[in-house]
PDB file of C-alpha atoms in Angstrom:
ATOM      1  CA  MET A  98     -15.843   4.611 -10.716  1.00  0.00           C
ATOM      2  CA  ALA A  99     -15.860   7.382 -12.832  1.00  0.00           C
ATOM      3  CA  ALA A 100     -18.324   6.813 -15.884  1.00  0.00           C
ATOM      4  CA  THR A 101     -16.144   8.587 -18.254  1.00  0.00           C
ATOM      5  CA  LYS A 102     -14.484   6.064 -20.656  1.00  0.00           C
ATOM      6  CA  ARG A 103     -10.638   5.931 -21.120  1.00  0.00           C
ATOM      7  CA  ARG A 104      -8.794   4.331 -24.141  1.00  0.00           C
ATOM      8  CA  PHE A 105      -5.590   2.826 -22.763  1.00  0.00           C
ATOM      9  CA  ALA A 106      -2.304   3.369 -24.904  1.00  0.00           C
ATOM     10  CA  LEU A 107      -0.532   0.064 -24.937  1.00  0.00           C
ATOM     11  CA  GLU A 108       3.371   1.426 -25.144  1.00  0.00           C
ATOM     12  CA  GLY A 109       4.584  -1.679 -24.890  1.00  0.00           C
ATOM     13  CA  ARG A 110       2.703  -3.164 -21.806  1.00  0.00           C
ATOM     14  CA  PRO A 111      -0.393  -5.645 -22.456  1.00  0.00           C
ATOM     15  CA  THR A 112      -3.596  -4.307 -22.192  1.00  0.00           C
ATOM     16  CA  ALA A 113      -4.232  -6.628 -19.106  1.00  0.00           C
ATOM     17  CA  GLN A 114      -1.695  -5.123 -16.942  1.00  0.00           C
ATOM     18  CA  LEU A 115      -2.795  -1.162 -18.185  1.00  0.00           C
ATOM     19  CA  ILE A 116      -6.040  -2.741 -16.525  1.00  0.00           C
ATOM     20  CA  ALA A 117      -4.614  -4.389 -13.523  1.00  0.00           C
ATOM     21  CA  ASP A 118      -2.546  -1.154 -12.838  1.00  0.00           C
ATOM     22  CA  HIS A 119      -5.849   1.002 -13.508  1.00  0.00           C
ATOM     23  CA  LEU A 120      -8.116  -0.931 -11.231  1.00  0.00           C
ATOM     24  CA  ARG A 121      -5.585  -1.164  -8.414  1.00  0.00           C
ATOM     25  CA  GLU A 122      -5.174   2.457  -8.108  1.00  0.00           C
ATOM     26  CA  GLN A 123      -9.067   3.001  -8.015  1.00  0.00           C
ATOM     27  CA  ILE A 124      -9.349   0.353  -5.382  1.00  0.00           C
ATOM     28  CA  VAL A 125      -6.431   1.831  -3.305  1.00  0.00           C
ATOM     29  CA  ARG A 126      -7.834   5.668  -3.668  1.00  0.00           C
ATOM     30  CA  GLY A 127     -11.081   3.799  -2.118  1.00  0.00           C
ATOM     31  CA  THR A 128     -12.963   4.987  -5.670  1.00  0.00           C
ATOM     32  CA  ILE A 129     -14.139   1.350  -5.739  1.00  0.00           C
ATOM     33  CA  ARG A 130     -14.639   0.352  -2.047  1.00  0.00           C
ATOM     34  CA  PRO A 131     -13.966  -2.329   0.226  1.00  0.00           C
ATOM     35  CA  GLY A 132     -16.707  -5.068  -0.370  1.00  0.00           C
ATOM     36  CA  GLN A 133     -17.757  -3.668  -3.565  1.00  0.00           C
ATOM     37  CA  GLN A 134     -18.539  -6.330  -6.453  1.00  0.00           C
ATOM     38  CA  ILE A 135     -16.638  -5.693  -9.813  1.00  0.00           C
ATOM     39  CA  ASN A 136     -18.980  -5.301 -12.390  1.00  0.00           C
ATOM     40  CA  GLU A 137     -17.220  -6.818 -15.646  1.00  0.00           C
ATOM     41  CA  SER A 138     -19.965  -5.235 -18.115  1.00  0.00           C
ATOM     42  CA  LEU A 139     -19.983  -2.072 -16.608  1.00  0.00           C
ATOM     43  CA  VAL A 140     -16.147  -1.698 -16.534  1.00  0.00           C
ATOM     44  CA  ALA A 141     -15.295  -3.331 -19.971  1.00  0.00           C
ATOM     45  CA  SER A 142     -17.573  -0.490 -21.186  1.00  0.00           C
ATOM     46  CA  GLN A 143     -16.030   2.383 -18.962  1.00  0.00           C
ATOM     47  CA  LEU A 144     -12.866   1.541 -20.404  1.00  0.00           C
ATOM     48  CA  ASN A 145     -13.542   0.649 -24.043  1.00  0.00           C
ATOM     49  CA  THR A 146     -12.125  -2.935 -23.534  1.00  0.00           C
ATOM     50  CA  SER A 147     -13.126  -6.438 -24.403  1.00  0.00           C
ATOM     51  CA  ARG A 148     -13.938  -9.097 -21.494  1.00  0.00           C
ATOM     52  CA  GLY A 149     -10.503 -11.332 -22.156  1.00  0.00           C
ATOM     53  CA  PRO A 150      -8.241  -8.888 -21.384  1.00  0.00           C
ATOM     54  CA  LEU A 151     -10.294  -7.551 -18.193  1.00  0.00           C
ATOM     55  CA  ARG A 152     -11.067 -10.884 -16.948  1.00  0.00           C
ATOM     56  CA  GLU A 153      -7.046 -11.501 -17.273  1.00  0.00           C
ATOM     57  CA  ALA A 154      -6.468  -8.038 -15.307  1.00  0.00           C
ATOM     58  CA  LEU A 155      -9.240  -9.368 -12.270  1.00  0.00           C
ATOM     59  CA  GLN A 156      -7.425 -12.728 -12.021  1.00  0.00           C
ATOM     60  CA  ARG A 157      -4.248 -11.009 -11.654  1.00  0.00           C
ATOM     61  CA  LEU A 158      -5.476  -8.767  -8.888  1.00  0.00           C
ATOM     62  CA  CYS A 159      -7.497 -11.725  -7.202  1.00  0.00           C
ATOM     63  CA  GLN A 160      -3.586 -13.374  -7.384  1.00  0.00           C
ATOM     64  CA  GLU A 161      -2.491 -10.015  -5.303  1.00  0.00           C
ATOM     65  CA  GLY A 162      -5.052 -10.539  -3.157  1.00  0.00           C
ATOM     66  CA  ILE A 163      -6.449  -7.263  -2.970  1.00  0.00           C
ATOM     67  CA  LEU A 164     -10.165  -9.201  -5.268  1.00  0.00           C
ATOM     68  CA  ILE A 165     -11.620 -11.880  -3.720  1.00  0.00           C
ATOM     69  CA  TYR A 166     -13.556 -14.344  -6.441  1.00  0.00           C
ATOM     70  CA  ARG A 167     -16.830 -15.662  -5.316  1.00  0.00           C
ATOM     71  CA  ARG A 168     -17.977 -18.573  -6.948  1.00  0.00           C
ATOM     72  CA  ASN A 169     -21.546 -17.928  -8.801  1.00  0.00           C
ATOM     73  CA  TYR A 170     -21.359 -14.671  -7.441  1.00  0.00           C
ATOM     74  CA  GLY A 171     -18.411 -12.903  -8.837  1.00  0.00           C
ATOM     75  CA  VAL A 172     -15.314 -10.690  -7.838  1.00  0.00           C
ATOM     76  CA  PHE A 173     -15.227  -8.568  -5.188  1.00  0.00           C
ATOM     77  CA  VAL A 174     -12.883  -5.650  -3.587  1.00  0.00           C
ATOM     78  CA  LEU A 175     -11.432  -7.375  -0.383  1.00  0.00           C
ATOM     79  CA  LYS A 176     -13.096  -6.161   2.841  1.00  0.00           C
ATOM     80  CA  ILE A 177      -9.650  -5.855   5.183  1.00  0.00           C
ATOM     81  CA  GLU A 178     -10.731  -6.789   8.407  1.00  0.00           C
ATOM     82  CA  PRO A 179      -9.024  -6.503  11.838  1.00  0.00           C
ATOM     83  CA  GLU A 180      -7.074  -9.660  11.523  1.00  0.00           C
ATOM     84  CA  ASP A 181      -6.116  -8.690   8.075  1.00  0.00           C
ATOM     85  CA  LEU A 182      -4.542  -5.707   9.182  1.00  0.00           C
ATOM     86  CA  ARG A 183      -2.681  -7.753  11.751  1.00  0.00           C
ATOM     87  CA  GLU A 184      -1.706 -10.230   9.214  1.00  0.00           C
ATOM     88  CA  ILE A 185      -0.494  -7.884   6.919  1.00  0.00           C
ATOM     89  CA  TYR A 186       1.722  -5.640   9.328  1.00  0.00           C
ATOM     90  CA  SER A 187       2.970  -8.478  11.073  1.00  0.00           C
ATOM     91  CA  ALA A 188       4.253  -9.759   7.496  1.00  0.00           C
ATOM     92  CA  ARG A 189       5.697  -6.314   6.609  1.00  0.00           C
ATOM     93  CA  GLU A 190       7.343  -5.877  10.228  1.00  0.00           C
ATOM     94  CA  THR A 191       9.266  -9.152   9.271  1.00  0.00           C
ATOM     95  CA  ILE A 192       9.862  -8.231   5.686  1.00  0.00           C
ATOM     96  CA  GLU A 193      11.143  -5.005   6.472  1.00  0.00           C
ATOM     97  CA  SER A 194      13.158  -6.164   9.477  1.00  0.00           C
ATOM     98  CA  ALA A 195      14.835  -8.736   7.087  1.00  0.00           C
ATOM     99  CA  ALA A 196      15.208  -6.285   4.408  1.00  0.00           C
ATOM    100  CA  ALA A 197      17.162  -4.160   6.922  1.00  0.00           C
ATOM    101  CA  CYS A 198      19.426  -7.014   8.121  1.00  0.00           C
ATOM    102  CA  ILE A 199      20.307  -7.809   4.243  1.00  0.00           C
ATOM    103  CA  LEU A 200      20.812  -3.791   3.604  1.00  0.00           C
ATOM    104  CA  LEU A 201      23.384  -3.278   6.195  1.00  0.00           C
ATOM    105  CA  ASP A 202      25.078  -6.453   5.321  1.00  0.00           C
ATOM    106  CA  ARG A 203      25.535  -5.365   1.762  1.00  0.00           C
ATOM    107  CA  GLY A 204      28.150  -2.698   3.390  1.00  0.00           C
ATOM    108  CA  PRO A 205      28.015   1.244   2.667  1.00  0.00           C
ATOM    109  CA  GLY A 206      27.759   1.698  -0.782  1.00  0.00           C
ATOM    110  CA  SER A 207      24.250   0.063  -0.911  1.00  0.00           C
ATOM    111  CA  VAL A 208      23.483   1.801   2.497  1.00  0.00           C
ATOM    112  CA  LEU A 209      24.495   5.247   1.270  1.00  0.00           C
ATOM    113  CA  HIS A 210      22.558   4.780  -1.980  1.00  0.00           C
ATOM    114  CA  ALA A 211      19.491   4.019  -0.261  1.00  0.00           C
ATOM    115  CA  ILE A 212      20.210   7.069   2.352  1.00  0.00           C
ATOM    116  CA  GLU A 213      19.851   9.143  -0.872  1.00  0.00           C
ATOM    117  CA  ILE A 214      16.319   7.466  -2.433  1.00  0.00           C
ATOM    118  CA  LEU A 215      15.108   7.825   1.496  1.00  0.00           C
ATOM    119  CA  LYS A 216      16.258  11.369   1.983  1.00  0.00           C
ATOM    120  CA  LYS A 217      14.306  12.729  -0.918  1.00  0.00           C
ATOM    121  CA  ILE A 218      10.898  10.775   0.359  1.00  0.00           C
ATOM    122  CA  VAL A 219      11.163  11.964   3.474  1.00  0.00           C
ATOM    123  CA  GLY A 220      11.343  15.485   2.212  1.00  0.00           C
ATOM    124  CA  GLY A 221       8.647  15.141   0.465  1.00  0.00           C
ATOM    125  CA  MET A 222       6.767  13.959   3.214  1.00  0.00           C
ATOM    126  CA  ALA A 223       7.591  16.816   5.468  1.00  0.00           C
ATOM    127  CA  LYS A 224       6.788  19.207   2.316  1.00  0.00           C
ATOM    128  CA  HIS A 225       2.990  17.683   2.302  1.00  0.00           C
ATOM    129  CA  ALA A 226       2.360  17.635   5.700  1.00  0.00           C
ATOM    130  CA  ALA A 227       3.287  21.252   5.873  1.00  0.00           C
ATOM    131  CA  ASP A 228       0.616  21.333   3.286  1.00  0.00           C
ATOM    132  CA  SER A 229      -1.530  19.208   5.279  1.00  0.00           C
ATOM    133  CA  ASN A 230      -1.570  17.010   2.215  1.00  0.00           C
ATOM    134  CA  TRP A 231      -2.584  13.637   3.551  1.00  0.00           C
ATOM    135  CA  GLU A 232      -2.963  11.570   0.571  1.00  0.00           C
ATOM    136  CA  ALA A 233       0.401  12.424  -1.029  1.00  0.00           C
ATOM    137  CA  ILE A 234       1.787  11.964   2.448  1.00  0.00           C
ATOM    138  CA  ALA A 235       0.277   8.147   2.556  1.00  0.00           C
ATOM    139  CA  GLY A 236       1.843   7.431  -0.952  1.00  0.00           C
ATOM    140  CA  LEU A 237       5.057   8.985  -0.139  1.00  0.00           C
ATOM    141  CA  ASP A 238       4.851   6.557   3.309  1.00  0.00           C
ATOM    142  CA  MET A 239       4.402   3.692   1.100  1.00  0.00           C
ATOM    143  CA  GLN A 240       7.099   4.698  -1.202  1.00  0.00           C
ATOM    144  CA  PHE A 241       9.383   4.826   1.312  1.00  0.00           C
ATOM    145  CA  HIS A 242       9.089   1.408   2.881  1.00  0.00           C
ATOM    146  CA  SER A 243       8.813  -0.164  -0.506  1.00  0.00           C
ATOM    147  CA  SER A 244      11.920   1.637  -1.613  1.00  0.00           C
ATOM    148  CA  PHE A 245      13.789   0.642   1.926  1.00  0.00           C
ATOM    149  CA  VAL A 246      12.808  -3.100   0.689  1.00  0.00           C
ATOM    150  CA  ALA A 247      14.151  -2.857  -2.630  1.00  0.00           C
ATOM    151  CA  ALA A 248      17.377  -1.491  -1.646  1.00  0.00           C
ATOM    152  CA  ALA A 249      18.035  -4.815   0.088  1.00  0.00           C
ATOM    153  CA  GLY A 250      18.621  -6.186  -3.653  1.00  0.00           C
ATOM    154  CA  ASN A 251      16.222  -9.446  -2.512  1.00  0.00           C
ATOM    155  CA  SER A 252      13.968  -9.804  -5.410  1.00  0.00           C
ATOM    156  CA  ARG A 253      11.645 -12.361  -3.543  1.00  0.00           C
ATOM    157  CA  LEU A 254      11.392 -10.191  -0.697  1.00  0.00           C
ATOM    158  CA  ASP A 255      10.375  -7.386  -3.022  1.00  0.00           C
ATOM    159  CA  ARG A 256       7.799  -9.141  -4.746  1.00  0.00           C
ATOM    160  CA  ILE A 257       6.197 -10.405  -1.742  1.00  0.00           C
ATOM    161  CA  TYR A 258       6.086  -7.033  -0.463  1.00  0.00           C
ATOM    162  CA  THR A 259       4.441  -5.582  -3.549  1.00  0.00           C
ATOM    163  CA  SER A 260       1.334  -7.120  -2.813  1.00  0.00           C
ATOM    164  CA  LEU A 261       1.525  -6.326   1.297  1.00  0.00           C
ATOM    165  CA  ALA A 262       2.142  -2.781  -0.097  1.00  0.00           C
ATOM    166  CA  THR A 263      -0.928  -2.645  -2.002  1.00  0.00           C
ATOM    167  CA  GLU A 264      -2.990  -3.654   0.976  1.00  0.00           C
ATOM    168  CA  SER A 265      -1.452  -1.339   2.887  1.00  0.00           C
ATOM    169  CA  ARG A 266      -2.231   1.447   0.828  1.00  0.00           C
ATOM    170  CA  MET A 267      -5.934   0.486   0.962  1.00  0.00           C
ATOM    171  CA  CYS A 268      -5.939   0.968   4.543  1.00  0.00           C
ATOM    172  CA  ILE A 269      -3.085   3.587   5.288  1.00  0.00           C
ATOM    173  CA  LEU A 270      -5.844   6.434   4.036  1.00  0.00           C
ATOM    174  CA  ASN A 271      -7.783   5.671   6.953  1.00  0.00           C
ATOM    175  CA  LEU A 272      -4.875   6.662   9.482  1.00  0.00           C
ATOM    176  CA  GLU A 273      -5.570  10.367   8.599  1.00  0.00           C
ATOM    177  CA  VAL A 274      -8.035  10.707  11.726  1.00  0.00           C
ATOM    178  CA  SER A 275      -5.448   8.845  13.863  1.00  0.00           C
ATOM    179  CA  TYR A 276      -2.762  10.990  13.236  1.00  0.00           C
ATOM    180  CA  PRO A 277      -3.798  14.353  14.400  1.00  0.00           C
ATOM    181  CA  LYS A 278      -0.079  15.712  13.409  1.00  0.00           C
ATOM    182  CA  MET A 279       1.091  14.557  10.003  1.00  0.00           C
ATOM    183  CA  GLU A 280       4.670  15.558  11.173  1.00  0.00           C
ATOM    184  CA  VAL A 281       4.383  12.574  13.561  1.00  0.00           C
ATOM    185  CA  LEU A 282       4.625  10.296  10.913  1.00  0.00           C
ATOM    186  CA  VAL A 283       7.276  12.434   9.098  1.00  0.00           C
ATOM    187  CA  GLU A 284       9.405  12.381  12.461  1.00  0.00           C
ATOM    188  CA  GLU A 285       8.846   8.173  12.327  1.00  0.00           C
ATOM    189  CA  HIS A 286      10.184   7.928   8.754  1.00  0.00           C
ATOM    190  CA  GLN A 287      13.219  10.379   9.882  1.00  0.00           C
ATOM    191  CA  ASN A 288      14.286   8.249  12.518  1.00  0.00           C
ATOM    192  CA  ILE A 289      14.416   5.169  10.534  1.00  0.00           C
ATOM    193  CA  LEU A 290      16.424   6.797   8.022  1.00  0.00           C
ATOM    194  CA  ASP A 291      18.594   8.461  10.947  1.00  0.00           C
ATOM    195  CA  LEU A 292      19.460   5.062  12.552  1.00  0.00           C
ATOM    196  CA  LEU A 293      20.023   3.412   8.964  1.00  0.00           C
ATOM    197  CA  GLU A 294      22.699   6.260   8.150  1.00  0.00           C
ATOM    198  CA  ALA A 295      24.217   5.770  11.809  1.00  0.00           C
ATOM    199  CA  GLY A 296      24.232   1.666  10.967  1.00  0.00           C
ATOM    200  CA  ASP A 297      22.669   1.123  14.102  1.00  0.00           C
ATOM    201  CA  ARG A 298      21.125  -2.306  13.560  1.00  0.00           C
ATOM    202  CA  GLU A 299      19.386  -2.769  16.807  1.00  0.00           C
ATOM    203  CA  GLY A 300      18.085   0.458  16.979  1.00  0.00           C
ATOM    204  CA  LEU A 301      16.857   0.239  13.217  1.00  0.00           C
ATOM    205  CA  LEU A 302      14.883  -3.051  13.819  1.00  0.00           C
ATOM    206  CA  ALA A 303      13.790  -1.700  17.341  1.00  0.00           C
ATOM    207  CA  SER A 304      12.391   1.526  15.184  1.00  0.00           C
ATOM    208  CA  ILE A 305      10.872  -0.488  12.657  1.00  0.00           C
ATOM    209  CA  ARG A 306       8.960  -2.550  14.872  1.00  0.00           C
ATOM    210  CA  ARG A 307       7.659   0.017  16.719  1.00  0.00           C
ATOM    211  CA  HIS A 308       6.568   1.906  13.670  1.00  0.00           C
ATOM    212  CA  ILE A 309       4.835  -0.928  12.118  1.00  0.00           C
ATOM    213  CA  GLN A 310       3.038  -2.017  15.616  1.00  0.00           C
ATOM    214  CA  LYS A 311       2.339   1.548  16.161  1.00  0.00           C
ATOM    215  CA  ALA A 312       0.643   1.648  12.426  1.00  0.00           C
ATOM    216  CA  ALA A 313      -1.505  -1.402  12.735  1.00  0.00           C
ATOM    217  CA  GLU A 314      -2.783   0.025  16.581  1.00  0.00           C
ATOM    218  CA  HIS A 315      -3.899   2.793  14.556  1.00  0.00           C
ATOM    219  CA  LEU A 316      -5.862   1.417  11.826  1.00  0.00           C
ATOM    220  CA  ILE A 317      -7.550  -1.228  14.047  1.00  0.00           C
ATOM    221  CA  ALA A 318      -8.667   1.398  15.964  1.00  0.00           C
ATOM    222  CA  ALA A 319      -9.940   3.720  13.062  1.00  0.00           C
ATOM    223  CA  GLN A 320     -11.629   1.000  11.685  1.00  0.00           C
ATOM    224  CA  ALA A 321     -13.420   0.157  14.971  1.00  0.00           C
ATOM    225  CA  ARG A 322     -14.887   4.122  15.113  1.00  0.00           C
ATOM    226  CA  GLN A 323     -15.664   3.759  11.766  1.00  0.00           C
ATOM    227  CA  ASP A 324     -17.564   0.656  12.004  1.00  0.00           C
ATOM    228  CA  SER A 325     -19.432   1.720  15.391  1.00  0.00           C
ATOM    229  CA  PRO A 326     -22.725   3.047  14.632  1.00  0.00           C
ATOM    230  CA  LEU A 327     -21.675   6.150  16.353  1.00  0.00           C
ATOM    231  CA  GLY A 328     -18.661   6.470  13.784  1.00  0.00           C
ATOM    232  CA  ARG A 329     -20.722   6.015  10.745  1.00  0.00           C
ATOM    233  CA  THR A 330     -21.385   8.883   8.830  1.00  0.00           C
ATOM    234  CA  SER A 331     -24.127   7.925   6.455  1.00  0.00           C
TER     235      SER A 331
END
């Protein structure tokens, strides 16, 4: 984490929420690494905050599942193992499939509104693919899926998916080594969008399943390479 102290502007939001948002983003971007212990004293100093709001923020992130509390040791960033990846992406497939059915059942108005939002995201992905900006594409990837689920209008599905999206973002930046052509990822999202627009329920569910399963396979393979002696760079 950068050592620069940062003063948070409350802007109507609780300090603990601001701290949680900041730490979540640092974790997702890999600035705070998987398995790393959170040093409360250091973080409080860096963020110019007291221990109370910081501990509340850490508790929130533990509830989200991206931090783990170990009694007598402290709080650590979740280290996602292959089995965790399988669970995350299996849960994502279930929720996105349910969201697809709900969205289609809501009728043409809801579908058209969702398509408007998703088209802009896919357009952004295509632009960043041309610029080889993997980090931007990774962010838009999760924005696409989160927006897709949100379009279903089921607040509970949306709430569950938020935690899965955060865990996925922690992993997805590793996919760069597994997708030699970013255009492939853009095409997969465009295909989901096309099937939604066509109202092809069976095709849409199959496309979501293939896309999610393929992503999980790539991540597990990428992690195996990184964990092998030959794959380590340091």
